[in-house]
mmCIF file of C-alpha atoms in Angstrom:
data_model
loop_
_atom_site.group_PDB
_atom_site.id
_atom_site.type_symbol
_atom_site.label_atom_id
_atom_site.label_comp_id
_atom_site.label_asym_id
_atom_site.label_seq_id
_atom_site.Cartn_x
_atom_site.Cartn_y
_atom_site.Cartn_z
ATOM 1 C CA MET A 21 0.000 0.000 0.000
ATOM 2 C CA GLN A 22 1.142 3.567 -0.723
ATOM 3 C CA ILE A 23 1.920 5.475 2.476
ATOM 4 C CA PRO A 24 -0.182 8.656 2.863
ATOM 5 C CA ASN A 25 2.152 11.666 2.947
ATOM 6 C CA THR A 26 1.772 15.354 2.180
ATOM 7 C CA PHE A 27 4.768 15.349 -0.190
ATOM 8 C CA ASN A 28 2.636 13.028 -2.371
ATOM 9 C CA LEU A 29 5.575 10.656 -2.768
ATOM 10 C CA LYS A 30 4.903 7.209 -4.183
ATOM 11 C CA VAL A 31 6.373 5.221 -1.299
ATOM 12 C CA GLN A 32 5.079 1.796 -0.386
ATOM 13 C CA ALA A 33 4.472 0.041 2.925
ATOM 14 C CA GLU A 34 5.106 -3.690 2.895
ATOM 15 C CA LYS A 35 2.702 -4.057 5.843
ATOM 16 C CA TYR A 36 0.059 -1.401 6.609
ATOM 17 C CA ILE A 37 -1.937 -1.607 9.868
ATOM 18 C CA PRO A 38 -4.634 0.999 10.626
ATOM 19 C CA ILE A 39 -5.002 1.603 14.387
ATOM 20 C CA HIS A 40 -8.408 2.842 15.609
ATOM 21 C CA SER A 41 -8.142 2.167 19.345
ATOM 22 C CA GLU A 42 -5.671 1.524 22.144
ATOM 23 C CA LYS A 43 -6.807 -2.093 22.135
ATOM 24 C CA GLU A 44 -5.870 -2.436 18.452
ATOM 25 C CA LEU A 45 -2.559 -0.697 19.153
ATOM 26 C CA ILE A 46 -1.610 -3.062 21.976
ATOM 27 C CA SER A 47 -2.657 -6.066 19.915
ATOM 28 C CA ALA A 48 -0.506 -4.894 17.002
ATOM 29 C CA LEU A 49 2.452 -4.239 19.317
ATOM 30 C CA GLN A 50 2.174 -7.742 20.700
ATOM 31 C CA GLU A 51 2.748 -9.023 17.167
ATOM 32 C CA TYR A 52 5.149 -6.390 15.804
ATOM 33 C CA HIS A 53 7.840 -4.863 18.022
ATOM 34 C CA ASN A 54 9.480 -2.395 15.644
ATOM 35 C CA PRO A 55 6.708 -0.359 13.998
ATOM 36 C CA PHE A 56 6.948 2.655 11.731
ATOM 37 C CA VAL A 57 4.470 5.051 13.357
ATOM 38 C CA LEU A 58 2.448 7.187 10.950
ATOM 39 C CA GLY A 59 0.255 10.135 11.893
ATOM 40 C CA GLY A 60 -0.855 12.635 9.270
ATOM 41 C CA GLY A 61 2.199 12.067 7.069
ATOM 42 C CA SER A 62 2.938 15.775 7.153
ATOM 43 C CA ASN A 63 6.323 16.190 8.778
ATOM 44 C CA MET A 64 8.301 13.523 6.998
ATOM 45 C CA LEU A 65 10.320 12.958 3.860
ATOM 46 C CA LEU A 66 10.190 9.337 2.731
ATOM 47 C CA THR A 67 13.209 8.422 0.611
ATOM 48 C CA LYS A 68 12.503 4.699 0.299
ATOM 49 C CA ASN A 69 9.837 2.048 0.733
ATOM 50 C CA ILE A 70 9.177 1.110 4.372
ATOM 51 C CA THR A 71 9.888 -2.504 5.294
ATOM 52 C CA GLN A 72 8.780 -2.136 8.932
ATOM 53 C CA PRO A 73 5.085 -2.626 9.665
ATOM 54 C CA VAL A 74 3.414 0.783 9.333
ATOM 55 C CA PHE A 75 1.069 1.608 12.234
ATOM 56 C CA HIS A 76 -1.299 4.349 11.047
ATOM 57 C CA ILE A 77 -2.622 6.016 14.235
ATOM 58 C CA LEU A 78 -6.294 6.850 13.578
ATOM 59 C CA LEU A 79 -7.747 7.146 17.102
ATOM 60 C CA LYS A 80 -10.622 9.673 17.127
ATOM 61 C CA GLY A 81 -12.501 11.630 19.759
ATOM 62 C CA ILE A 82 -12.545 14.893 21.721
ATOM 63 C CA SER A 83 -13.603 15.037 25.364
ATOM 64 C CA THR A 84 -13.606 17.436 28.315
ATOM 65 C CA VAL A 85 -11.294 16.426 31.158
ATOM 66 C CA LYS A 86 -12.303 19.254 33.502
ATOM 67 C CA GLU A 87 -13.188 22.931 33.461
ATOM 68 C CA THR A 88 -13.384 26.019 35.634
ATOM 69 C CA ASP A 89 -14.835 29.466 35.008
ATOM 70 C CA GLU A 90 -11.686 30.494 33.151
ATOM 71 C CA TYR A 91 -10.189 27.315 31.692
ATOM 72 C CA ILE A 92 -11.137 24.074 30.016
ATOM 73 C CA TRP A 93 -8.952 21.004 29.619
ATOM 74 C CA LEU A 94 -9.733 19.190 26.354
ATOM 75 C CA LYS A 95 -8.393 15.752 25.455
ATOM 76 C CA ALA A 96 -8.037 15.013 21.741
ATOM 77 C CA GLN A 97 -7.221 11.551 20.439
ATOM 78 C CA ALA A 98 -4.041 11.210 18.416
ATOM 79 C CA GLY A 99 -5.742 10.600 15.068
ATOM 80 C CA GLU A 100 -7.761 13.819 15.086
ATOM 81 C CA ASN A 101 -6.826 16.197 12.259
ATOM 82 C CA TRP A 102 -4.935 19.068 13.887
ATOM 83 C CA HIS A 103 -6.451 21.990 11.983
ATOM 84 C CA GLN A 104 -9.974 20.628 12.342
ATOM 85 C CA PHE A 105 -9.380 20.287 16.085
ATOM 86 C CA VAL A 106 -8.096 23.861 16.297
ATOM 87 C CA ARG A 107 -11.178 25.162 14.469
ATOM 88 C CA TYR A 108 -13.430 23.084 16.731
ATOM 89 C CA THR A 109 -11.942 24.711 19.851
ATOM 90 C CA LEU A 110 -12.397 28.169 18.367
ATOM 91 C CA GLN A 111 -16.007 27.503 17.423
ATOM 92 C CA GLN A 112 -16.625 26.643 21.077
ATOM 93 C CA GLY A 113 -15.160 30.024 22.050
ATOM 94 C CA TYR A 114 -11.949 28.599 23.535
ATOM 95 C CA GLY A 115 -8.602 30.354 23.130
ATOM 96 C CA GLY A 116 -5.018 29.140 22.959
ATOM 97 C CA LEU A 117 -4.619 27.330 19.646
ATOM 98 C CA GLU A 118 -5.514 30.124 17.210
ATOM 99 C CA ASN A 119 -1.911 30.883 16.207
ATOM 100 C CA LEU A 120 -1.427 27.222 15.302
ATOM 101 C CA SER A 121 -4.144 27.247 12.632
ATOM 102 C CA LEU A 122 -3.667 25.555 9.254
ATOM 103 C CA ILE A 123 -0.736 23.391 10.279
ATOM 104 C CA TYR A 124 -1.026 20.054 8.535
ATOM 105 C CA GLY A 125 -0.907 16.803 10.455
ATOM 106 C CA ASN A 126 -2.679 15.084 13.338
ATOM 107 C CA VAL A 127 -2.942 15.840 17.048
ATOM 108 C CA GLY A 128 -0.715 12.962 18.158
ATOM 109 C CA THR A 129 2.382 14.199 16.383
ATOM 110 C CA THR A 130 2.195 17.815 17.614
ATOM 111 C CA PRO A 131 4.118 17.223 20.883
ATOM 112 C CA VAL A 132 6.822 15.235 19.100
ATOM 113 C CA GLN A 133 7.820 18.247 17.033
ATOM 114 C CA ASN A 134 6.652 20.878 19.524
ATOM 115 C CA ILE A 135 4.978 22.538 16.549
ATOM 116 C CA GLY A 136 4.837 26.294 16.586
ATOM 117 C CA ALA A 137 3.821 29.339 14.588
ATOM 118 C CA TYR A 138 3.432 33.070 15.107
ATOM 119 C CA GLY A 139 4.844 33.115 18.622
ATOM 120 C CA VAL A 140 3.024 30.076 20.057
ATOM 121 C CA GLU A 141 4.233 26.496 20.504
ATOM 122 C CA ILE A 142 2.562 23.324 21.734
ATOM 123 C CA LYS A 143 4.491 23.633 24.991
ATOM 124 C CA ASP A 144 2.485 26.799 25.744
ATOM 125 C CA VAL A 145 -0.890 25.051 25.625
ATOM 126 C CA MET A 146 -0.334 21.338 26.274
ATOM 127 C CA GLU A 147 -1.111 19.942 29.710
ATOM 128 C CA SER A 148 -0.078 16.327 29.143
ATOM 129 C CA CYS A 149 -0.118 13.453 26.675
ATOM 130 C CA GLU A 150 -0.970 9.784 27.036
ATOM 131 C CA THR A 151 1.293 7.182 25.481
ATOM 132 C CA ILE A 152 1.847 3.464 25.135
ATOM 133 C CA GLU A 153 5.415 2.256 25.722
ATOM 134 C CA ILE A 154 6.281 0.126 22.716
ATOM 135 C CA HIS A 155 8.255 -2.592 24.481
ATOM 136 C CA THR A 156 6.330 -2.975 27.745
ATOM 137 C CA LEU A 157 2.845 -2.084 26.386
ATOM 138 C CA GLN A 158 2.333 0.010 29.524
ATOM 139 C CA LYS A 159 0.439 3.294 29.476
ATOM 140 C CA ARG A 160 2.369 6.356 30.590
ATOM 141 C CA ILE A 161 1.243 9.960 30.920
ATOM 142 C CA PHE A 162 3.868 12.607 30.199
ATOM 143 C CA THR A 163 3.371 16.020 31.796
ATOM 144 C CA ASN A 164 4.359 19.131 29.912
ATOM 145 C CA ALA A 165 7.614 19.352 31.883
ATOM 146 C CA GLU A 166 8.446 15.689 31.264
ATOM 147 C CA CYS A 167 8.226 16.242 27.501
ATOM 148 C CA ALA A 168 11.444 18.328 27.675
ATOM 149 C CA PHE A 169 10.215 20.753 25.046
ATOM 150 C CA ALA A 170 12.637 22.939 23.108
ATOM 151 C CA TYR A 171 12.525 24.642 19.717
ATOM 152 C CA ARG A 172 10.990 21.976 17.420
ATOM 153 C CA GLU A 173 12.232 19.356 19.882
ATOM 154 C CA SER A 174 10.869 17.097 22.594
ATOM 155 C CA ILE A 175 11.794 13.968 24.524
ATOM 156 C CA PHE A 176 10.041 12.004 21.760
ATOM 157 C CA LYS A 177 12.592 13.213 19.208
ATOM 158 C CA GLY A 178 15.494 12.852 21.617
ATOM 159 C CA LYS A 179 16.027 10.583 24.605
ATOM 160 C CA GLU A 180 12.846 8.526 24.099
ATOM 161 C CA LYS A 181 12.743 8.485 20.303
ATOM 162 C CA GLY A 182 11.048 5.316 19.076
ATOM 163 C CA ASN A 183 10.015 4.183 22.556
ATOM 164 C CA TYR A 184 6.495 5.596 22.896
ATOM 165 C CA ILE A 185 3.387 6.035 20.761
ATOM 166 C CA ILE A 186 1.207 9.014 21.691
ATOM 167 C CA THR A 187 -2.490 8.100 21.909
ATOM 168 C CA SER A 188 -4.012 11.396 23.084
ATOM 169 C CA VAL A 189 -3.074 14.942 24.056
ATOM 170 C CA THR A 190 -4.719 17.171 26.657
ATOM 171 C CA PHE A 191 -4.717 20.948 26.197
ATOM 172 C CA LYS A 192 -5.434 23.713 28.710
ATOM 173 C CA LEU A 193 -7.433 26.402 26.899
ATOM 174 C CA THR A 194 -8.956 29.695 28.001
ATOM 175 C CA LYS A 195 -12.704 30.321 28.150
ATOM 176 C CA LYS A 196 -12.295 34.074 28.728
ATOM 177 C CA ASN A 197 -9.540 36.657 29.219
ATOM 178 C CA HIS A 198 -7.770 35.209 26.190
ATOM 179 C CA GLN A 199 -4.077 36.068 25.849
ATOM 180 C CA LEU A 200 -3.717 36.735 22.124
ATOM 181 C CA HIS A 201 -0.387 36.907 20.292
ATOM 182 C CA THR A 202 -0.733 39.336 17.403
ATOM 183 C CA GLN A 203 2.791 40.741 17.133
ATOM 184 C CA TYR A 204 4.252 38.286 14.625
ATOM 185 C CA GLY A 205 4.522 38.548 10.857
ATOM 186 C CA ALA A 206 1.703 40.283 8.998
ATOM 187 C CA ILE A 207 -0.999 39.610 11.616
ATOM 188 C CA GLN A 208 -1.497 43.244 12.610
ATOM 189 C CA GLN A 209 -1.632 44.314 8.974
ATOM 190 C CA VAL A 210 -4.337 41.790 8.089
ATOM 191 C CA LEU A 211 -6.385 42.640 11.184
ATOM 192 C CA SER A 212 -6.069 46.340 10.395
ATOM 193 C CA GLU A 213 -7.222 45.789 6.819
ATOM 194 C CA ARG A 214 -10.310 44.086 8.251
ATOM 195 C CA GLY A 215 -10.970 46.905 10.699
ATOM 196 C CA ILE A 216 -10.370 44.652 13.693
ATOM 197 C CA THR A 217 -8.656 46.248 16.707
ATOM 198 C CA LYS A 218 -9.652 43.727 19.398
ATOM 199 C CA PRO A 219 -9.794 40.333 17.695
ATOM 200 C CA THR A 220 -11.459 37.256 19.087
ATOM 201 C CA PRO A 221 -9.405 34.042 18.969
ATOM 202 C CA GLU A 222 -11.430 32.962 15.920
ATOM 203 C CA GLU A 223 -10.790 36.263 14.122
ATOM 204 C CA LEU A 224 -7.069 35.912 14.847
ATOM 205 C CA SER A 225 -7.179 32.376 13.461
ATOM 206 C CA ASP A 226 -8.912 33.625 10.314
ATOM 207 C CA ALA A 227 -6.159 36.214 9.813
ATOM 208 C CA ILE A 228 -3.434 33.600 10.251
ATOM 209 C CA ILE A 229 -5.159 31.256 7.801
ATOM 210 C CA THR A 230 -5.244 34.073 5.242
ATOM 211 C CA ILE A 231 -1.522 34.746 5.728
ATOM 212 C CA ARG A 232 -0.574 31.077 5.525
ATOM 213 C CA GLU A 233 -2.697 30.461 2.434
ATOM 214 C CA SER A 234 -1.033 33.414 0.708
ATOM 215 C CA LYS A 235 2.447 31.999 1.303
ATOM 216 C CA LEU A 236 2.171 28.237 1.657
ATOM 217 C CA PRO A 237 1.048 25.760 -1.005
ATOM 218 C CA ASN A 238 -1.823 23.380 -0.286
ATOM 219 C CA PRO A 239 -0.292 19.866 -0.211
ATOM 220 C CA ASN A 240 -3.400 18.545 -1.952
ATOM 221 C CA VAL A 241 -2.395 20.707 -4.920
ATOM 222 C CA LEU A 242 1.399 20.827 -4.623
ATOM 223 C CA GLY A 243 3.197 18.225 -2.513
ATOM 224 C CA ASN A 244 5.042 19.677 0.484
ATOM 225 C CA CYS A 245 5.349 19.300 4.255
ATOM 226 C CA GLY A 246 5.327 22.959 5.250
ATOM 227 C CA SER A 247 8.521 24.384 6.709
ATOM 228 C CA PHE A 248 11.397 22.094 5.786
ATOM 229 C CA PHE A 249 14.126 23.876 7.781
ATOM 230 C CA LYS A 250 14.364 25.163 11.327
ATOM 231 C CA ASN A 251 15.031 28.845 11.837
ATOM 232 C CA PRO A 252 18.661 28.826 13.011
ATOM 233 C CA ILE A 253 19.579 30.231 16.410
ATOM 234 C CA VAL A 254 22.875 32.133 16.353
ATOM 235 C CA LEU A 255 24.960 34.113 18.788
ATOM 236 C CA LYS A 256 24.185 37.829 18.872
ATOM 237 C CA THR A 257 27.833 38.552 18.186
ATOM 238 C CA ASP A 258 27.728 36.459 15.004
ATOM 239 C CA TYR A 259 24.465 38.098 13.981
ATOM 240 C CA GLU A 260 25.953 41.554 14.436
ATOM 241 C CA LYS A 261 28.847 40.622 12.136
ATOM 242 C CA LEU A 262 26.364 39.480 9.491
ATOM 243 C CA GLN A 263 24.365 42.666 10.012
ATOM 244 C CA GLN A 264 27.370 44.738 8.990
ATOM 245 C CA GLN A 265 27.330 42.999 5.616
ATOM 246 C CA TYR A 266 23.554 42.576 5.357
ATOM 247 C CA PRO A 267 21.914 45.481 7.275
ATOM 248 C CA GLU A 268 18.423 44.232 6.415
ATOM 249 C CA ILE A 269 18.888 40.743 7.920
ATOM 250 C CA PRO A 270 15.960 40.132 10.299
ATOM 251 C CA CYS A 271 16.065 38.389 13.670
ATOM 252 C CA TYR A 272 13.955 37.556 16.705
ATOM 253 C CA PRO A 273 15.447 37.635 20.210
ATOM 254 C CA VAL A 274 15.817 34.267 21.966
ATOM 255 C CA ASN A 275 17.724 35.272 25.094
ATOM 256 C CA GLU A 276 20.440 37.700 26.150
ATOM 257 C CA THR A 277 23.097 36.087 23.962
ATOM 258 C CA GLU A 278 21.187 34.493 21.053
ATOM 259 C CA VAL A 279 18.795 35.448 18.258
ATOM 260 C CA LYS A 280 16.757 33.459 15.757
ATOM 261 C CA VAL A 281 17.264 34.238 12.072
ATOM 262 C CA PRO A 282 14.487 33.319 9.568
ATOM 263 C CA ALA A 283 15.725 30.428 7.436
ATOM 264 C CA GLY A 284 13.395 31.533 4.648
ATOM 265 C CA TRP A 285 15.210 34.865 4.429
ATOM 266 C CA LEU A 286 18.613 33.165 4.264
ATOM 267 C CA ILE A 287 17.447 30.818 1.491
ATOM 268 C CA ASP A 288 15.803 33.638 -0.433
ATOM 269 C CA ARG A 289 18.943 35.839 -0.217
ATOM 270 C CA SER A 290 20.971 32.871 -1.426
ATOM 271 C CA GLY A 291 19.027 33.152 -4.667
ATOM 272 C CA LEU A 292 17.182 29.884 -4.163
ATOM 273 C CA LYS A 293 13.532 30.928 -3.966
ATOM 274 C CA GLY A 294 11.905 29.164 -6.917
ATOM 275 C CA TYR A 295 14.979 26.961 -7.505
ATOM 276 C CA ARG A 296 13.998 23.738 -9.213
ATOM 277 C CA LYS A 297 15.725 20.587 -10.288
ATOM 278 C CA GLY A 298 13.423 18.199 -12.101
ATOM 279 C CA ASP A 299 10.200 17.972 -10.108
ATOM 280 C CA ALA A 300 11.856 18.860 -6.787
ATOM 281 C CA GLY A 301 12.313 22.472 -5.793
ATOM 282 C CA VAL A 302 12.059 25.455 -3.470
ATOM 283 C CA HIS A 303 8.646 27.088 -3.466
ATOM 284 C CA LYS A 304 8.480 30.312 -5.474
ATOM 285 C CA HIS A 305 6.597 32.236 -2.762
ATOM 286 C CA GLN A 306 8.068 30.771 0.460
ATOM 287 C CA ALA A 307 11.698 29.700 0.429
ATOM 288 C CA LEU A 308 11.278 27.701 3.645
ATOM 289 C CA VAL A 309 9.092 25.196 1.809
ATOM 290 C CA LEU A 310 10.362 22.452 -0.495
ATOM 291 C CA VAL A 311 7.873 21.083 -3.013
ATOM 292 C CA ASN A 312 7.157 18.117 -5.235
ATOM 293 C CA TYR A 313 5.923 19.383 -8.601
ATOM 294 C CA GLY A 314 4.586 15.962 -9.502
ATOM 295 C CA GLU A 315 6.934 13.040 -9.926
ATOM 296 C CA ALA A 316 9.865 13.857 -7.646
ATOM 297 C CA THR A 317 11.277 11.120 -5.453
ATOM 298 C CA GLY A 318 12.208 11.535 -1.827
ATOM 299 C CA GLU A 319 15.877 11.237 -2.774
ATOM 300 C CA GLU A 320 15.520 14.112 -5.258
ATOM 301 C CA ILE A 321 13.849 16.360 -2.683
ATOM 302 C CA LEU A 322 16.561 15.491 -0.169
ATOM 303 C CA ALA A 323 19.222 16.394 -2.750
ATOM 304 C CA VAL A 324 17.615 19.833 -3.164
ATOM 305 C CA ALA A 325 17.486 20.223 0.624
ATOM 306 C CA ASN A 326 21.178 19.437 0.966
ATOM 307 C CA TYR A 327 21.998 21.837 -1.889
ATOM 308 C CA VAL A 328 20.097 24.580 -0.052
ATOM 309 C CA LYS A 329 22.050 23.847 3.135
ATOM 310 C CA THR A 330 25.355 24.043 1.255
ATOM 311 C CA GLN A 331 24.514 27.341 -0.443
ATOM 312 C CA VAL A 332 23.354 29.008 2.778
ATOM 313 C CA ARG A 333 26.431 27.843 4.651
ATOM 314 C CA GLU A 334 28.739 29.148 1.920
ATOM 315 C CA LYS A 335 27.021 32.551 1.783
ATOM 316 C CA PHE A 336 26.250 33.213 5.456
ATOM 317 C CA GLY A 337 28.303 30.690 7.438
ATOM 318 C CA ILE A 338 25.108 29.378 9.045
ATOM 319 C CA ALA A 339 24.272 25.661 9.164
ATOM 320 C CA LEU A 340 20.579 24.992 8.542
ATOM 321 C CA GLU A 341 18.911 22.036 10.214
ATOM 322 C CA PHE A 342 16.009 20.014 8.844
ATOM 323 C CA GLU A 343 12.722 20.415 10.663
ATOM 324 C CA VAL A 344 11.242 17.348 8.965
ATOM 325 C CA ASN A 345 12.033 13.750 9.780
ATOM 326 C CA ILE A 346 13.962 11.943 7.025
ATOM 327 C CA PHE A 347 13.343 8.236 6.438
#
């Protein structure tokens, strides 16, 4: 069977096992001890057919864990579509996830990557996640702190990589007194154009969707997995040296000694926006996104990614890191 993936790559699974419940998951783990875990297929680049049994996590359901006058704790099963879940919370009047609108993938993979956009990351809104330990079949709940979140990192990408399968995630959301983050990118501009000075969470989400749709290709139309590279974090002293040569180079403060530089800007200024080799290339509107124009293979997209890394390093002396998982 062809493995579902947002790059639209024709990669096959020798053994495909859909998982609709924890019971099915445990049963499958009793038979297969080294699964390839698949969520929404959105944050991966598949360069070859997968010989491991592919567990496609399709658990569904949204439930209330508890609530107070100000907060609600919602548990979403791992197979819920992320964007649909975000929109569901907003339609209920809950705040917290609006900046994470229109990110492709499923709920269960969001803590793994600590997904983030427009000043908000999963670590800011996640209470805990439930998992099954692959080798012992025991259930374990990870608190936010135990997930060891960092920029596009978590314990599930580091120390415990390959040891746990996330089955659900619980989020702490606001019911009132929403803390909205509107300072990033073109958010204020879009809100201003719409005559909105005090947005609701849903109005902020709508603005972010508009911005993302203007820059990012729909994977159903043009294969991609969103941002392919992490925004590099560099020392302020190194940034200031670059600023002497490139006065317009943007940055976002990280701490007293480091700043984050937009990878898209570095790729664009390396002359690579719109670069294409065969059916693999850099998107013409957003240099952070690599695309499959139709018949590219995973190896060809990876070759473009490595070429981008080489060019940016040669021009700026900055080493880009992949945000996506390469298989």
